[in-house]
PDB file of C-alpha atoms in Angstrom:
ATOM      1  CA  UNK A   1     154.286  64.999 116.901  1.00  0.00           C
ATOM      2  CA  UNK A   2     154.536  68.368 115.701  1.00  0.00           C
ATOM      3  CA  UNK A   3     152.841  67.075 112.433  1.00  0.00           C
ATOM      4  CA  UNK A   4     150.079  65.882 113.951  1.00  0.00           C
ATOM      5  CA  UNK A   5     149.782  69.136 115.679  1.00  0.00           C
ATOM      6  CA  UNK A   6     149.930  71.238 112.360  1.00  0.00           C
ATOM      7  CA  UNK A   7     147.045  68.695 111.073  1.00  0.00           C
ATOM      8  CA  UNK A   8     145.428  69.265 113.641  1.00  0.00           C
ATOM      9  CA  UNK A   9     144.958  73.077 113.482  1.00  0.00           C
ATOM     10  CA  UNK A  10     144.331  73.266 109.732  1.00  0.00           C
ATOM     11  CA  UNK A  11     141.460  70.393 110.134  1.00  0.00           C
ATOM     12  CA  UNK A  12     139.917  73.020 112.870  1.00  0.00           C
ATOM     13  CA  UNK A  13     140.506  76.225 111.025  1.00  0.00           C
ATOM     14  CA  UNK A  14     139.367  75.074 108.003  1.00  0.00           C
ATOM     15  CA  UNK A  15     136.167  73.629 109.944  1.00  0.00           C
ATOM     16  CA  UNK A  16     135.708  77.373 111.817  1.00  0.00           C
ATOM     17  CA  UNK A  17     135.970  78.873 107.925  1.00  0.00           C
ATOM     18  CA  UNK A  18     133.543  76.422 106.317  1.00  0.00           C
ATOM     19  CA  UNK A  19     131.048  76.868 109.425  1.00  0.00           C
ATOM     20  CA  UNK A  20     131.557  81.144 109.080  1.00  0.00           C
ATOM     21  CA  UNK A  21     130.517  80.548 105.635  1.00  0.00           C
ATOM     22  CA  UNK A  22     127.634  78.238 105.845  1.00  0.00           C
ATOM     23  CA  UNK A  23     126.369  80.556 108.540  1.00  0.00           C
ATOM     24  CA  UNK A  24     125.762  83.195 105.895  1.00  0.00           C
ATOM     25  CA  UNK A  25     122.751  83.683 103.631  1.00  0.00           C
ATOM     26  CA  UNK A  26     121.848  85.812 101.037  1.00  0.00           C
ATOM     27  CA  UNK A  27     120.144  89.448 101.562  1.00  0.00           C
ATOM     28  CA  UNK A  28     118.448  90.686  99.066  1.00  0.00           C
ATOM     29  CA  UNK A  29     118.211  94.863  99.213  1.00  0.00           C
ATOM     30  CA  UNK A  30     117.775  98.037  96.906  1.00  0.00           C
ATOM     31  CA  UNK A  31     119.593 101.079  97.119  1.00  0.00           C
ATOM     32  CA  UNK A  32     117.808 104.210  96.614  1.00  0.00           C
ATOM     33  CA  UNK A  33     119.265 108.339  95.153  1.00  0.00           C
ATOM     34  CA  UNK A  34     117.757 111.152  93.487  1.00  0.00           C
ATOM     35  CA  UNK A  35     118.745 109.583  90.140  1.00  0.00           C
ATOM     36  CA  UNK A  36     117.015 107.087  87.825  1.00  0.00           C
ATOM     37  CA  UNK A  37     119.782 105.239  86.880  1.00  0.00           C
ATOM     38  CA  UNK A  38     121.636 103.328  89.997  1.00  0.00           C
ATOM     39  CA  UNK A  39     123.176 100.650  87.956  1.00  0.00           C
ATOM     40  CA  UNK A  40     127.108  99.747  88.680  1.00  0.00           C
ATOM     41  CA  UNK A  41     127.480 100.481  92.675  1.00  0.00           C
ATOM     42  CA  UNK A  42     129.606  98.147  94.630  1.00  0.00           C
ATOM     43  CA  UNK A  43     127.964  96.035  97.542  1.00  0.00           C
ATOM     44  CA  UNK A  44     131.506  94.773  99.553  1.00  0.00           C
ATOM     45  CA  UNK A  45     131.107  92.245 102.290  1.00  0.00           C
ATOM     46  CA  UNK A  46     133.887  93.778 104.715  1.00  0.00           C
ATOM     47  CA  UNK A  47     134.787  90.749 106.201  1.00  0.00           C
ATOM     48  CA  UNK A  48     134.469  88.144 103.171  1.00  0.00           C
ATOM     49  CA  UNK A  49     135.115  90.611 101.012  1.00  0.00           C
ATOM     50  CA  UNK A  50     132.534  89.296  98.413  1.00  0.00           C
ATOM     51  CA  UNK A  51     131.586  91.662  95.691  1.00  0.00           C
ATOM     52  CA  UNK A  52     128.351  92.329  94.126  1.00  0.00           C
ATOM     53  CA  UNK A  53     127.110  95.285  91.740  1.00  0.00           C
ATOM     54  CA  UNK A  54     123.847  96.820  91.947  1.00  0.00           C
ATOM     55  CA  UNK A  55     120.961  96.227  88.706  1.00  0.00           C
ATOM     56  CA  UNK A  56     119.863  99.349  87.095  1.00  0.00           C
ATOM     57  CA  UNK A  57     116.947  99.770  89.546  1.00  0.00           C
ATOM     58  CA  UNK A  58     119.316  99.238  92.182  1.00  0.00           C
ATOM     59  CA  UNK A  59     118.658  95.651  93.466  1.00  0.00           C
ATOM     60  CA  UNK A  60     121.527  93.638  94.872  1.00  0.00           C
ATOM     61  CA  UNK A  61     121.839  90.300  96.306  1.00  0.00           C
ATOM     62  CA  UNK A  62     125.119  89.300  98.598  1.00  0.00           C
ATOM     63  CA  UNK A  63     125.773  86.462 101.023  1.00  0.00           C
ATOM     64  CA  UNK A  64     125.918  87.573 104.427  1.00  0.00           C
ATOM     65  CA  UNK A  65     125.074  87.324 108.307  1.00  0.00           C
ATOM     66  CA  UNK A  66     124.412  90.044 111.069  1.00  0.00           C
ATOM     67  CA  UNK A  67     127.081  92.169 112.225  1.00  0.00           C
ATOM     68  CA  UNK A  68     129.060  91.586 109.148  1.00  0.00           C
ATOM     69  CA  UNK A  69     129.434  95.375 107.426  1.00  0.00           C
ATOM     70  CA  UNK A  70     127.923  95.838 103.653  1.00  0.00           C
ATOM     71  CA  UNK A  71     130.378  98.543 102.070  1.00  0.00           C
ATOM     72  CA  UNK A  72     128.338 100.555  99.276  1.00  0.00           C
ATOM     73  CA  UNK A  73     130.789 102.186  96.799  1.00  0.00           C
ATOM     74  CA  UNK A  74     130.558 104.503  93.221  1.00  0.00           C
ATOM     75  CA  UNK A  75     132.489 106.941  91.725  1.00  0.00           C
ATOM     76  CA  UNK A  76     129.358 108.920  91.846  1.00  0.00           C
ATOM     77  CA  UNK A  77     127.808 108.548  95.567  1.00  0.00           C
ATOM     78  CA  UNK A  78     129.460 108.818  99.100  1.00  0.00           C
ATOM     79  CA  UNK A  79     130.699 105.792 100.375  1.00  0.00           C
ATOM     80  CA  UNK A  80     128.414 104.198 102.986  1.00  0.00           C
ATOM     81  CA  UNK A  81     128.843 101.287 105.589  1.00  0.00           C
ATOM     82  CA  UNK A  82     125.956  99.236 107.419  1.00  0.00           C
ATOM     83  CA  UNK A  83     126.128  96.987 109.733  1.00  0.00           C
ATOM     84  CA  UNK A  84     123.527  94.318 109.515  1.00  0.00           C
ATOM     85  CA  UNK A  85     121.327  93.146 112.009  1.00  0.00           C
ATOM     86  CA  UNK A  86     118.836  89.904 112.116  1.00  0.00           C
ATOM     87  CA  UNK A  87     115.688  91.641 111.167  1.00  0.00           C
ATOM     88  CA  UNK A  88     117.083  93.052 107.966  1.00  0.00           C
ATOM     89  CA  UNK A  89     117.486  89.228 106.533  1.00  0.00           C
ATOM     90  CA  UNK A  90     113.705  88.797 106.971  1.00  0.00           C
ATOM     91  CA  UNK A  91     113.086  92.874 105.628  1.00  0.00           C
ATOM     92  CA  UNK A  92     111.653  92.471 102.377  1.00  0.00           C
ATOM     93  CA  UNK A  93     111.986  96.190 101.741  1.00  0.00           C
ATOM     94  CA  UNK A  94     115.637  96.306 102.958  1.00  0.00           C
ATOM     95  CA  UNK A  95     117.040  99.682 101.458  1.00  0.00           C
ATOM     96  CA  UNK A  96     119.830 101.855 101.906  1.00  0.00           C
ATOM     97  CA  UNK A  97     119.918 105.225 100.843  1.00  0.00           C
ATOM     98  CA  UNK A  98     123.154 106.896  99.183  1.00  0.00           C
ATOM     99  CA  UNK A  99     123.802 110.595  98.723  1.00  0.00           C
ATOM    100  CA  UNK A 100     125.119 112.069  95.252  1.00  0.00           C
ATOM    101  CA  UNK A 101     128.736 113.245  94.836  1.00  0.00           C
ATOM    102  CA  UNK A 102     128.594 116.985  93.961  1.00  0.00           C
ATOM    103  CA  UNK A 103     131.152 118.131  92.382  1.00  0.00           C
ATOM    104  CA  UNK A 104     131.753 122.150  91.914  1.00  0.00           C
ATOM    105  CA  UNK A 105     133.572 123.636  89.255  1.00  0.00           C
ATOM    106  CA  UNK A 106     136.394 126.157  90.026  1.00  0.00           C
ATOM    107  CA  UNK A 107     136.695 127.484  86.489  1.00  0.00           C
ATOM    108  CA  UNK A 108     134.834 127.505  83.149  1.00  0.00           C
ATOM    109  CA  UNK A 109     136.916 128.303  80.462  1.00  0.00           C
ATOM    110  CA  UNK A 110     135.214 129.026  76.839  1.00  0.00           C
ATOM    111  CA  UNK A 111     137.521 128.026  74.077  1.00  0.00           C
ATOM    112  CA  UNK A 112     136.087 129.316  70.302  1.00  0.00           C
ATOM    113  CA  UNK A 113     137.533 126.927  67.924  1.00  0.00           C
ATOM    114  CA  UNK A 114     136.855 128.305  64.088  1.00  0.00           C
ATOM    115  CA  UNK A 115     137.021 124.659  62.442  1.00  0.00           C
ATOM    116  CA  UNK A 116     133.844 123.652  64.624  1.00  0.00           C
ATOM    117  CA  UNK A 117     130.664 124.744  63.804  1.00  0.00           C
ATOM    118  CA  UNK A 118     127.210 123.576  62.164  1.00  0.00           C
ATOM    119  CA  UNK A 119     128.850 122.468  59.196  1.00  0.00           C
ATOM    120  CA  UNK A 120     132.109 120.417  60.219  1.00  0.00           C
ATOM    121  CA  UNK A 121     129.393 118.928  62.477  1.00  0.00           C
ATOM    122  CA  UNK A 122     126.932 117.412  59.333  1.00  0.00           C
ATOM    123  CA  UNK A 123     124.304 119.737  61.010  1.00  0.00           C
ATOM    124  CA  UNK A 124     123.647 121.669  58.385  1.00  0.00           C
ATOM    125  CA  UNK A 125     125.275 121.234  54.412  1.00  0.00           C
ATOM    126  CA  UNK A 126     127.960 123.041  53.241  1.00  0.00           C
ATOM    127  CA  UNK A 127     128.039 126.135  51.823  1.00  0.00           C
ATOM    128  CA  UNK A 128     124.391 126.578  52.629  1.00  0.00           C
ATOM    129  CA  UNK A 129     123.647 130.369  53.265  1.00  0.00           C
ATOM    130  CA  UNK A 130     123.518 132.255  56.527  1.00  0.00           C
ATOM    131  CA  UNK A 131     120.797 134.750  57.530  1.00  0.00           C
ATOM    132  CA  UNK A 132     120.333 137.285  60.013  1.00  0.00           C
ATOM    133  CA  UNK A 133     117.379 137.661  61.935  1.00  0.00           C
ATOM    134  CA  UNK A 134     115.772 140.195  60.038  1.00  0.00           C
ATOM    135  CA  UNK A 135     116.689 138.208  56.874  1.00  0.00           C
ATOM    136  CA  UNK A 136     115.121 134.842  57.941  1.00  0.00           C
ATOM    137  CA  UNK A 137     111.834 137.026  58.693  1.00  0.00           C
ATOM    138  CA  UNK A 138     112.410 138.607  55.092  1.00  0.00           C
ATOM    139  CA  UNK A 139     112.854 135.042  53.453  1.00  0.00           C
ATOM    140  CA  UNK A 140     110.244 133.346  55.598  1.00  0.00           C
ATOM    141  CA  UNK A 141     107.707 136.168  55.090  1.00  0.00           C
ATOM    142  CA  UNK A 142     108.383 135.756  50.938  1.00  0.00           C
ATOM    143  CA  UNK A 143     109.089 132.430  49.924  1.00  0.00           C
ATOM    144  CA  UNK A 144     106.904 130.313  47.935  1.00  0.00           C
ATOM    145  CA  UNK A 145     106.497 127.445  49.842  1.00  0.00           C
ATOM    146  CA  UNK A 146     104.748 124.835  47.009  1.00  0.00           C
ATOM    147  CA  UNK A 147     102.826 121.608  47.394  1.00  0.00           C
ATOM    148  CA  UNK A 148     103.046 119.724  44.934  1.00  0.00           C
ATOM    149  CA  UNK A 149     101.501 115.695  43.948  1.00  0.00           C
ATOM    150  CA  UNK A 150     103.813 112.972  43.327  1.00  0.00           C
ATOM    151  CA  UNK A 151     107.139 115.692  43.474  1.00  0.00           C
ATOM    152  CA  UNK A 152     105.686 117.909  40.760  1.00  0.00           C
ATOM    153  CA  UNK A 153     103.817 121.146  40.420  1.00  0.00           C
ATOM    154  CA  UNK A 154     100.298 119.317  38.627  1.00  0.00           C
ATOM    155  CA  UNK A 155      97.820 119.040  41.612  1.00  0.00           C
ATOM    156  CA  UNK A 156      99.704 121.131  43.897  1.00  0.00           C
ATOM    157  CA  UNK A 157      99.170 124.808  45.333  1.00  0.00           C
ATOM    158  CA  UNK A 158     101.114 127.908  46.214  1.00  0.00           C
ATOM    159  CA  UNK A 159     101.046 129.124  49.387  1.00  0.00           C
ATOM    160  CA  UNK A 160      99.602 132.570  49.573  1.00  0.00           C
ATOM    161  CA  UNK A 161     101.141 134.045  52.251  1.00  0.00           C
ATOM    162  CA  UNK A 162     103.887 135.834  49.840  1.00  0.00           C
ATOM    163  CA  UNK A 163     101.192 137.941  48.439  1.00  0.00           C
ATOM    164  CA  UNK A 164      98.950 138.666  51.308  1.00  0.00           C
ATOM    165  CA  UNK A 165     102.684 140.036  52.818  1.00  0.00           C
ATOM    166  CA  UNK A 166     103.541 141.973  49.497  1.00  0.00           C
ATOM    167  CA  UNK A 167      99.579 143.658  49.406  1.00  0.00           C
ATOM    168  CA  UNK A 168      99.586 144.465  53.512  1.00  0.00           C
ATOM    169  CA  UNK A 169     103.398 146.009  53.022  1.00  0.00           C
ATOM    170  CA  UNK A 170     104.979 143.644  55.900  1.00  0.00           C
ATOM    171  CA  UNK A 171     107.453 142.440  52.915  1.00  0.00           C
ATOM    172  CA  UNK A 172     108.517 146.130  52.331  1.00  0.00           C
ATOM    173  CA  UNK A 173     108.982 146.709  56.357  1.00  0.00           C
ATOM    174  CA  UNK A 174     111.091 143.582  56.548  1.00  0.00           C
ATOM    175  CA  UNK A 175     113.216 144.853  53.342  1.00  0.00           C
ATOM    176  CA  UNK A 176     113.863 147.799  55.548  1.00  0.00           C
ATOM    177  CA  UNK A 177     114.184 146.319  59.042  1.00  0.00           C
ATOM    178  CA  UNK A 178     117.068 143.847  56.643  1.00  0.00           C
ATOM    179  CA  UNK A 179     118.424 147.263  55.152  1.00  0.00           C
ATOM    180  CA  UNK A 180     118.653 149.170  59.049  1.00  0.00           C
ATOM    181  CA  UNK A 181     120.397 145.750  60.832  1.00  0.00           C
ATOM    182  CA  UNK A 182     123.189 145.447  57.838  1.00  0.00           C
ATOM    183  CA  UNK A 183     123.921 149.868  58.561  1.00  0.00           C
ATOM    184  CA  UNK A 184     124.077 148.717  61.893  1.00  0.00           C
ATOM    185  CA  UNK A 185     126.521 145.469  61.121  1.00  0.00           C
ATOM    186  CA  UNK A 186     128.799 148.256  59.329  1.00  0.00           C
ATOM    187  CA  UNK A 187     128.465 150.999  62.190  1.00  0.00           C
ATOM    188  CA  UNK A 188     129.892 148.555  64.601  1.00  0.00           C
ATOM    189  CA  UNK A 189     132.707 147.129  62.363  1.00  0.00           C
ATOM    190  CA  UNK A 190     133.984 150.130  61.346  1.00  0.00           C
ATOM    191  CA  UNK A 191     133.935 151.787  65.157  1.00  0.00           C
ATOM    192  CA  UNK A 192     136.063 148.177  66.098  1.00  0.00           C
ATOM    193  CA  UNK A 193     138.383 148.624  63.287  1.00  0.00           C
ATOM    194  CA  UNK A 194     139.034 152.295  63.707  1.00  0.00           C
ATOM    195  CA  UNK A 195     138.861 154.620  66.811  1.00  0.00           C
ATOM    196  CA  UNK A 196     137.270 158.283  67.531  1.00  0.00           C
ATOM    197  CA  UNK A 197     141.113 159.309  67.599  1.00  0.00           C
ATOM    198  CA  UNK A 198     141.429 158.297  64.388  1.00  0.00           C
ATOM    199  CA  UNK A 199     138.414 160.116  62.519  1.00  0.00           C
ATOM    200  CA  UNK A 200     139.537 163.134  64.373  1.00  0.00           C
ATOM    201  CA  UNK A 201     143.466 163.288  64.383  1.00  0.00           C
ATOM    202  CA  UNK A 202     143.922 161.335  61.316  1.00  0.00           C
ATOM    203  CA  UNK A 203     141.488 161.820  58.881  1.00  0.00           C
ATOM    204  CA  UNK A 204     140.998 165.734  60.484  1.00  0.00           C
ATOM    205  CA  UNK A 205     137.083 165.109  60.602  1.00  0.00           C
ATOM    206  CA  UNK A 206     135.510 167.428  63.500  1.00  0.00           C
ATOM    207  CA  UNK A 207     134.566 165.458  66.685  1.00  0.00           C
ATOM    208  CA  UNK A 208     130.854 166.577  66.392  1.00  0.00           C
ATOM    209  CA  UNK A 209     130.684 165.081  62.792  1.00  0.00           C
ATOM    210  CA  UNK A 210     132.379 161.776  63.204  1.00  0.00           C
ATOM    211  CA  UNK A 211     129.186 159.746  63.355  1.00  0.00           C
ATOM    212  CA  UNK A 212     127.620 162.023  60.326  1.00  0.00           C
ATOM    213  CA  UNK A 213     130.856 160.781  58.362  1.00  0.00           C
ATOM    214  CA  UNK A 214     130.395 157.299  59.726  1.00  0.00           C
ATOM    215  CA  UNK A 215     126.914 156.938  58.013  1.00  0.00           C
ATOM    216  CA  UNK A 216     127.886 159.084  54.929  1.00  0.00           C
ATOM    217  CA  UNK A 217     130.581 156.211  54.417  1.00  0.00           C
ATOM    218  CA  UNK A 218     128.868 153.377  54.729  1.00  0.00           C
ATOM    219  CA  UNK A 219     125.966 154.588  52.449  1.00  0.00           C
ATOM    220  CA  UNK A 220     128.740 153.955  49.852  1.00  0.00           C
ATOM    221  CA  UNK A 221     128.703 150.075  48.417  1.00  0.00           C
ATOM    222  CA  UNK A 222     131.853 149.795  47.431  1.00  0.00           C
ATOM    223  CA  UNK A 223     132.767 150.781  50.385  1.00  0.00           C
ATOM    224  CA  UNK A 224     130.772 148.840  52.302  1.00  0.00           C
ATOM    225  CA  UNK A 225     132.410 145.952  50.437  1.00  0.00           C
ATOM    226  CA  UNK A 226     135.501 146.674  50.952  1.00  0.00           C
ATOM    227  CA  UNK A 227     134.998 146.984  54.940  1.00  0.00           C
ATOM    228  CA  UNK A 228     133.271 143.845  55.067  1.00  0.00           C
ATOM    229  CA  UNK A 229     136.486 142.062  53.943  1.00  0.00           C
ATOM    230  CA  UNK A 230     138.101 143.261  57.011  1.00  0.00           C
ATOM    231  CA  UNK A 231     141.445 144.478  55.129  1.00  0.00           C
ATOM    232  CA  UNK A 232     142.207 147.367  57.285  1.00  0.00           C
ATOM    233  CA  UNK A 233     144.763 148.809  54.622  1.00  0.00           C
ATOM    234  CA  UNK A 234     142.221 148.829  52.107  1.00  0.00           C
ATOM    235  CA  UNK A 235     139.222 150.378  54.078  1.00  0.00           C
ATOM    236  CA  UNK A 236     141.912 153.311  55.451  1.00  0.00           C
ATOM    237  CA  UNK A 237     142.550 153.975  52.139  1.00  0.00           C
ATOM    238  CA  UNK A 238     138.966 154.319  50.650  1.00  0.00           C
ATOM    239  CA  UNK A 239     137.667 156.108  54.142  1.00  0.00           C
ATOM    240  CA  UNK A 240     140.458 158.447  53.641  1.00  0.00           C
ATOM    241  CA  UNK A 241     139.083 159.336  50.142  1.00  0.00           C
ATOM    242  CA  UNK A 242     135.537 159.730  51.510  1.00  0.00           C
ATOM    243  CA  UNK A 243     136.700 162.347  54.315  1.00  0.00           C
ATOM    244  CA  UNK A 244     138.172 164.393  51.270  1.00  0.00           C
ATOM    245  CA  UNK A 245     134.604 164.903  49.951  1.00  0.00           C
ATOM    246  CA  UNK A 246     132.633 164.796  53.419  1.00  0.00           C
ATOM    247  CA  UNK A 247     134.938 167.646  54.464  1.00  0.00           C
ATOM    248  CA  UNK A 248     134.122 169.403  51.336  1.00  0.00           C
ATOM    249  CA  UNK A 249     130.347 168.897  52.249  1.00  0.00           C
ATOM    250  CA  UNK A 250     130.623 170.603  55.790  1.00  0.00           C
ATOM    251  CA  UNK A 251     132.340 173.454  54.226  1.00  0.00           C
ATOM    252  CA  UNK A 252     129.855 173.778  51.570  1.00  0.00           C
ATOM    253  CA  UNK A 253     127.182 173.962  54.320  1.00  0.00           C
ATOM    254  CA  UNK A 254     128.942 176.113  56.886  1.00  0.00           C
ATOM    255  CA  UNK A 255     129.020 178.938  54.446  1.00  0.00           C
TER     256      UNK A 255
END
């Protein structure tokens, strides 16, 4: 008896199931963002629990029936649940709109890493050379760009820019706007290397000539050479030998 009984109930439920899901039919429907791309979004049937992914344009198709609730899910936009209703299985524009995640940073941190840059990147070769503003002008303003047929020089031309530059005297004001920006490079690595205190206590150079001495030393090359390699020990040395002789100078010119 209480086989029959058991029979009984799993012929009915599994009638009730197979009539729940032949009541459903598909819905087709589009989600719509402020972004072009709306590929990869969950559609979830809540109560089948059928899933479907949206189409790049954001088209989905899903079986389902009113009141059952469409779940729309993405790592990138808010969750969002709708219930259906009759009228949206005959809505041939049936949309639902989803709202971006935004995400705000707490902290940016800027990491310099020395072993990444234009060249460990194939940007540019290695071992090509570096300019400076005023040295790109400079090279731009004086190179001879040629044009040439079939890779040689026969047939081709010379660009005259070079010498209109040269004749009007913009290639002699670049050679000294180049000149003025590498005094300036040196000015500022030798004040970060080496402090007022030190020109004054130190090297015994009065305060009011510290910047005279700073431009009297690096009108020296070998100097200049020297401080550019950034070996402190070496530049003390050598600016201690120029404060000798610029000291010498001021007394000279005080008498």
């Amino acid at each position: 008896m209480i086989q029959k009984i058991t029979c009984f109930l799993v012929v009915v439920l599994g009638q009730t199931c197979l009539a729940q899901v032949q009541d459903r039919s598909i819905i087709n429907g589009k989600v719509e963002s402020n972004t072009s791309d709306l590929s990869g979004i969950y559609v979830i049937n809540a109560q089948t629990e059928e899933t479907v992914s949206t189409d790049v344009s954001g088209s989905f198709s899903i079986k389902a029936k009113a009141d059952d609730v469409l779940v729309f899910s993405s790592i990138s936009y808010k969750e969002k649940r709708v219930l259906l209703k009759t009228e949206d299985f005959s809505n041939l524009n049936f949309t639902v709109k989803l709202n971006m995640i935004m995400y705000q940073l707490q902290e940016v941190v800027i990491k310099k890493y020395d072993n990444i840059n234009a060249e460990s990147l194939g940007i540019i070769p290695y071992g090509q050379k570096k300019y400076t503003a005023a040295e790109r002008k400079l090279e731009t303003a004086t190179a001879l760009n040629a044009t040439a047929n079939g890779g040689g020089m026969v047939g081709g031309s010379i660009s005259a820019d070079p010498l209109l530059n040269f004749f009007s005297g913009r290639t002699a004001m670049l050679k000294k706007e180049v000149a003025v920006e590498k005094k300036e490079f040196f000015m500022r690595l030798l004040e970060n290397m080496f402090s007022l205190e030190h020109f004054v206590e130190h090297l015994k150079i009065p305060a009011e000539y510290v910047k005279g001495f700073e431009y009297y030393a690096i009108e020296n090359d070998k100097f200049t050479v020297i401080l550019n390699s950034k070996n402190k020990t070496s530049t003390e040395f050598l600016l201690g030998e120029l404060a000798v002789k610029y000291k010498e100078m001021i007394a000279v010119g005080d008498k």
